[in-house]
CSV table of C-alpha atoms in Angstrom, one decimal:
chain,number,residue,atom,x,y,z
H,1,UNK,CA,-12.2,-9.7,4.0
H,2,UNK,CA,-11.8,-6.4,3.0
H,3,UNK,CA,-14.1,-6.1,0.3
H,4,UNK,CA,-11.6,-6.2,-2.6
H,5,UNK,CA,-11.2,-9.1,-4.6
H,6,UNK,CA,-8.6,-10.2,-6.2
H,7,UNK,CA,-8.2,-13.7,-8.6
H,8,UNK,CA,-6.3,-16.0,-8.6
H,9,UNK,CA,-4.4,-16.4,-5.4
H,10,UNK,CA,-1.4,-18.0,-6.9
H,11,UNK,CA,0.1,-18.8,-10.4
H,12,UNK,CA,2.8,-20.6,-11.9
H,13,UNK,CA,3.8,-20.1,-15.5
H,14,UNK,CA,6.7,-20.7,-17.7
H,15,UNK,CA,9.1,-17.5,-18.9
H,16,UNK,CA,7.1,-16.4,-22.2
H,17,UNK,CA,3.8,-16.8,-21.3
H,18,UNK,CA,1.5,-14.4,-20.8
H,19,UNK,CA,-1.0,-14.2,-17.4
H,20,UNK,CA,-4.4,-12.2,-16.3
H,21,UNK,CA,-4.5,-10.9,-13.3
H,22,UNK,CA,-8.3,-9.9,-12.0
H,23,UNK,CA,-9.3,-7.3,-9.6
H,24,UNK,CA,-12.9,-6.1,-8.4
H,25,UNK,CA,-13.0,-3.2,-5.8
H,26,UNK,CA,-14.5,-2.6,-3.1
H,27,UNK,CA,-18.1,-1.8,-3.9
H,28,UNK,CA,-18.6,2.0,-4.2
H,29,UNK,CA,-15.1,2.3,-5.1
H,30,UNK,CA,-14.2,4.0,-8.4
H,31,UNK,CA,-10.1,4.0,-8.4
H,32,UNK,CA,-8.3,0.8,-8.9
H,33,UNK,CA,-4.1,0.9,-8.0
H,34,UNK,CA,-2.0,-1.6,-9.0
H,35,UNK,CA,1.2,-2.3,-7.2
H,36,UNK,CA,4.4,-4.9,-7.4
H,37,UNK,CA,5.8,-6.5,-4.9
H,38,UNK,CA,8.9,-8.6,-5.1
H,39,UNK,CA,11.8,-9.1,-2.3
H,40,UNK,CA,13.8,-6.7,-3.4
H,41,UNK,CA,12.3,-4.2,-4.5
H,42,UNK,CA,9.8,-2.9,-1.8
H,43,UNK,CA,6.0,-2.2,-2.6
H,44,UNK,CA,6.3,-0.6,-6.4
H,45,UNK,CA,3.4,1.2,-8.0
H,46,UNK,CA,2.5,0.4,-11.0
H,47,UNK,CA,-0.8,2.3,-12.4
H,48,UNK,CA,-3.8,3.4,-11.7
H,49,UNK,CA,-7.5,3.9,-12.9
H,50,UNK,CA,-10.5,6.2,-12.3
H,51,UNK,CA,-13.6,4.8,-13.4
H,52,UNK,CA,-12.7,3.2,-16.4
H,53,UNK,CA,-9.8,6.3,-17.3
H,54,UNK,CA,-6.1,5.8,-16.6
H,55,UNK,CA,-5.5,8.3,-14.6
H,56,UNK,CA,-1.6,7.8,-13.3
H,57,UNK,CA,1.2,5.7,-14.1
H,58,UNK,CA,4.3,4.1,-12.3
H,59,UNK,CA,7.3,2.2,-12.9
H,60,UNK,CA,5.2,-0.2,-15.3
H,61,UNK,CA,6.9,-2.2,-18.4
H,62,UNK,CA,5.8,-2.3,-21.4
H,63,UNK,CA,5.1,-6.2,-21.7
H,64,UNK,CA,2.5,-5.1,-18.8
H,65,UNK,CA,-0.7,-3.3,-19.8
H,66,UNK,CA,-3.9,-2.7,-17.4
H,67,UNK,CA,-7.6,-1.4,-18.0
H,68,UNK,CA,-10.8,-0.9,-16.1
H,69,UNK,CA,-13.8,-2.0,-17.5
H,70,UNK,CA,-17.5,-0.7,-17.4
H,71,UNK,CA,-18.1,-2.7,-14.3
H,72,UNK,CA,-15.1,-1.2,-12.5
H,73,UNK,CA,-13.3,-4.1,-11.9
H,74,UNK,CA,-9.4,-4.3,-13.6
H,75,UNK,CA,-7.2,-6.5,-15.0
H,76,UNK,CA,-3.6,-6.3,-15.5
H,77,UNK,CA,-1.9,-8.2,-18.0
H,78,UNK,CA,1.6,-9.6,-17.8
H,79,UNK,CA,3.3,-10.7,-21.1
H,80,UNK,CA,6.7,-12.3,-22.8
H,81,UNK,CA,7.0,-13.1,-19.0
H,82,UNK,CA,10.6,-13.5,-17.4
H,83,UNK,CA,11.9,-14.7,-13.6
H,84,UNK,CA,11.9,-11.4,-12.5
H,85,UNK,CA,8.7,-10.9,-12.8
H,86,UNK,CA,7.8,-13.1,-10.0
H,87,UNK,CA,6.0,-11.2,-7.5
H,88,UNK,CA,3.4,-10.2,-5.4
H,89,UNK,CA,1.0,-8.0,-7.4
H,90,UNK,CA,-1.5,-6.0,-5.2
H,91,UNK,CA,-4.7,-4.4,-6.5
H,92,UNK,CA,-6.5,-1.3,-4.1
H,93,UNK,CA,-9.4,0.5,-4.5
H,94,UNK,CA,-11.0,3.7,-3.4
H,95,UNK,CA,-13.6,5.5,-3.7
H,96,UNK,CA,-12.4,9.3,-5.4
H,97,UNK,CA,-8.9,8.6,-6.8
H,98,UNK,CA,-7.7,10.2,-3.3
H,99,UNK,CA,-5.3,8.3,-1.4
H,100,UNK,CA,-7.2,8.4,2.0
H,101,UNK,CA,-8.8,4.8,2.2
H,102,UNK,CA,-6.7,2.6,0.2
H,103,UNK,CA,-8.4,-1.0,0.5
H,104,UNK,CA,-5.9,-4.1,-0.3
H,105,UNK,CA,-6.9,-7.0,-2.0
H,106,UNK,CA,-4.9,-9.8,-0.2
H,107,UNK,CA,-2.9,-10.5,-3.5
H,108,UNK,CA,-2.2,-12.6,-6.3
H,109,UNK,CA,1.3,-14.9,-6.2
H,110,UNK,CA,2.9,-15.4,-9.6
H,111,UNK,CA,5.9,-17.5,-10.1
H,112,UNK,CA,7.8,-17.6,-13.6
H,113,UNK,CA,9.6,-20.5,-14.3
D,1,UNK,CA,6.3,14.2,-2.1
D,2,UNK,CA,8.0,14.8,1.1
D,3,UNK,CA,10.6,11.9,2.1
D,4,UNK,CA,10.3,9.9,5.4
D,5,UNK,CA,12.7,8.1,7.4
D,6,UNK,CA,12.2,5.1,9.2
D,7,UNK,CA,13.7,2.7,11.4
D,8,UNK,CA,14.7,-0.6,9.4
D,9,UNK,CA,13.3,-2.6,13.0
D,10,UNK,CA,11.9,-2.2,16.2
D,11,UNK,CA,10.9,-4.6,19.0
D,12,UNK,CA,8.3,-4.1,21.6
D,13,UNK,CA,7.1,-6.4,24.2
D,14,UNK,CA,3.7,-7.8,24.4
D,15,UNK,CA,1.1,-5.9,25.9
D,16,UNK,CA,3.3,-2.7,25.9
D,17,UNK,CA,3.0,0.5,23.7
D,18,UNK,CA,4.5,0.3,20.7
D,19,UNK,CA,6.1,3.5,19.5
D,20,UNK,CA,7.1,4.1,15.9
D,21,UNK,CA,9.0,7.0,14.7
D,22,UNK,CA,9.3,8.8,11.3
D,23,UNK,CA,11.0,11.7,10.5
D,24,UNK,CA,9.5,14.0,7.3
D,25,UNK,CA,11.4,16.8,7.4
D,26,UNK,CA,10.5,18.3,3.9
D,27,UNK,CA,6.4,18.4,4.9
D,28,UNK,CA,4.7,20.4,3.0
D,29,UNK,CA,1.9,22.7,4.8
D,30,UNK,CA,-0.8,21.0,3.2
D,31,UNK,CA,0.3,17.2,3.0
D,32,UNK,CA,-0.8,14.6,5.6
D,33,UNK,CA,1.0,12.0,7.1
D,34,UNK,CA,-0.4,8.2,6.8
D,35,UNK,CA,0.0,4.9,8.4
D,36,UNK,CA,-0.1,1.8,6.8
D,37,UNK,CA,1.2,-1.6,8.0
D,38,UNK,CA,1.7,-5.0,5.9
D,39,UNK,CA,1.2,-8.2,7.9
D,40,UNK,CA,3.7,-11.1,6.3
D,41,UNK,CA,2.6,-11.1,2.7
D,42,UNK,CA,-0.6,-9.9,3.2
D,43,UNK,CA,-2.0,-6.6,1.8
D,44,UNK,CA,-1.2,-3.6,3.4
D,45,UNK,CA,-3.8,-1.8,5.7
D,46,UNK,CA,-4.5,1.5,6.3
D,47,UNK,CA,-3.8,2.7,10.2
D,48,UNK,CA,-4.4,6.2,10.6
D,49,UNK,CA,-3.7,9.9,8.8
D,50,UNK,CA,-3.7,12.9,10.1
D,51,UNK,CA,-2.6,16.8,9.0
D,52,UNK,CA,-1.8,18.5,12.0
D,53,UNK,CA,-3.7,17.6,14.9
D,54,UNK,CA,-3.1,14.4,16.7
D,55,UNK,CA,-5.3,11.6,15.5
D,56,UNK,CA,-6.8,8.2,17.2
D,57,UNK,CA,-9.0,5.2,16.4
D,58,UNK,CA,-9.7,2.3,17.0
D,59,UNK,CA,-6.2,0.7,16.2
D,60,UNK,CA,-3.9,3.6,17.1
D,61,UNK,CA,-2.4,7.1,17.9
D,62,UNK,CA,-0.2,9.7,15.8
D,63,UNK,CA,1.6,12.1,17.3
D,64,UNK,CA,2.9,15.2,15.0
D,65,UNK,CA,4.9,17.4,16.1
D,66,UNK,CA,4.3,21.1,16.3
D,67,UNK,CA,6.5,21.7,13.0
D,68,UNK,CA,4.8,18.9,11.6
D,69,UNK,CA,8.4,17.6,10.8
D,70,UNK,CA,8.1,14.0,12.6
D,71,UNK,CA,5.3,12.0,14.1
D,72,UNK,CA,5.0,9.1,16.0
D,73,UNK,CA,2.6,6.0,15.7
D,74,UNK,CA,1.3,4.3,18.5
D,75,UNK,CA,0.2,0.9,19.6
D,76,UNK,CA,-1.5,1.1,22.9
D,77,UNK,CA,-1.3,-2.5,23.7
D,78,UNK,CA,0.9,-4.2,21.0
D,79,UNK,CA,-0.3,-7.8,20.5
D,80,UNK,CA,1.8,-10.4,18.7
D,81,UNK,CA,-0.8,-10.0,15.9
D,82,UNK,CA,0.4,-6.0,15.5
D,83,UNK,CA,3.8,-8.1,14.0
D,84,UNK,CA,4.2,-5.9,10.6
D,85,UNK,CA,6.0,-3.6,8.6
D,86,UNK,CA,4.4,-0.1,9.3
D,87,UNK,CA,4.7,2.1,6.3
D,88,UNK,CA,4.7,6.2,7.3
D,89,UNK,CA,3.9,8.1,4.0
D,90,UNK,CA,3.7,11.6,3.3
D,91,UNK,CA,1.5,12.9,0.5
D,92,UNK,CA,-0.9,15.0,-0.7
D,93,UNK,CA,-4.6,14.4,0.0
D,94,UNK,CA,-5.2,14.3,-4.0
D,95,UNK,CA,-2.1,13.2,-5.1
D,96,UNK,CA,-2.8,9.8,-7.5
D,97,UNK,CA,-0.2,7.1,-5.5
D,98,UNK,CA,0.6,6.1,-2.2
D,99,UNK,CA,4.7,5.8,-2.9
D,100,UNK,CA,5.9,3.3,-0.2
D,101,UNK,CA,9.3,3.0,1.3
D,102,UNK,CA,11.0,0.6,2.9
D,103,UNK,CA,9.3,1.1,6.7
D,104,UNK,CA,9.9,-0.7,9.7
D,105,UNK,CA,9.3,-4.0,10.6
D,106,UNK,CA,7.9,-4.0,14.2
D,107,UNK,CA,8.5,-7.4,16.2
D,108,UNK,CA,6.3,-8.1,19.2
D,109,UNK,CA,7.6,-10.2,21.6
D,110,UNK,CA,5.7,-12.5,23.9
């Protein structure tokens, strides 16, 4: 376990719909990182927070949005969903928005269908 | 950030060192180079960093060269749980994103 959470584990949902995707950090943590996986496109970056505060962006489309909330943990939301969205989608936290001790939640599965 | 090149695959034999290249020519003086490895579809884990020095803990080695322009991870005694795609990244120590690349997947034979 490495002390980052992330909920669900895996979801299926039609093209259209829209999903939630949770994340709580490691505890002590204050930067949350989302990232994209799929199978042909590598480990993508997506955005980041800093206690509550975006703080950088990546390749992230504009049916996705993301915030931190007062308790640290994050959501990303995924809307007007299509098959290419299916992916892995990673959260990771650390503790000062440096990248030395990225902590991996073990993921959350979507499928779009 | 400075752009690395990896092997697409490497195979080691069980209970051997592992020894995994990347070259980052374009280092910068003041950016580090870090480790991370992805197990199947898990997510990835951090391995090691290190600036200039050579580094070690509990899970491995890195080697940089004296022009900081390669390094070199290693696996002491490669299991067949060490099976992975090692990620070598080059960035600065306050720069918002780990950018991944492509890396290399590492097979461990029995």
């Amino acid at each position: 376990d490495s002390g980052v959470t992330q909920t669900p584990k895996h979801l299926i949902t039609a093209t259209g719909q829209r999903v939630t995707l949770r994340c709580s950090p490691r505890s002590g943590d204050l930067s949350v990182y989302w990232y994209q996986q799929s199978l042909d496109q590598g480990l993508q970056f997506l955005i980041q927070y800093y206690n509550g505060e975006e703080r950088a962006k990546g390749n992230i489309l504009e049916r996705f949005s993301a915030q931190q909330f007062p308790d640290l943990h994050s959501e990303l939301n995924l809307s007007s969903l299509e098959l290419g969205d299916s992916a892995l989608y990673f959260c990771a936290s650390s503790v000062d928005g440096t990248n030395y001790g990225y902590t991996f939640g073990s993921g959350t599965r979507l499928t779009v269908v | 950030d400075a752009k690395t090149t990896q092997p697409p695959s490497m195979d080691c034999a069980e209970g051997r060192a592992a020894n995994l290249p990347c070259n980052h020519s374009t280092i910068s003086g003041n950016e580090y180079v870090y480790w991370y490895r992805q197990i199947h579809s898990q997510g990835p884990q951090y391995i090691i960093h290190g600036l200039k020095n050579n580094e070690t803990n509990e899970m491995a080695s890195l080697i940089i060269t004296e022009d900081r322009k390669s390094s070199t991870l290693i696996l002491p005694h490669a299991t067949l749980r060490d099976t992975a795609v090692y990620y070598c990244i080059v960035m600065y120590a306050g720069a918002q994103k780990l950018v991944f690349g492509q890396g290399t997947r590492l097979t461990i034979n029995p």
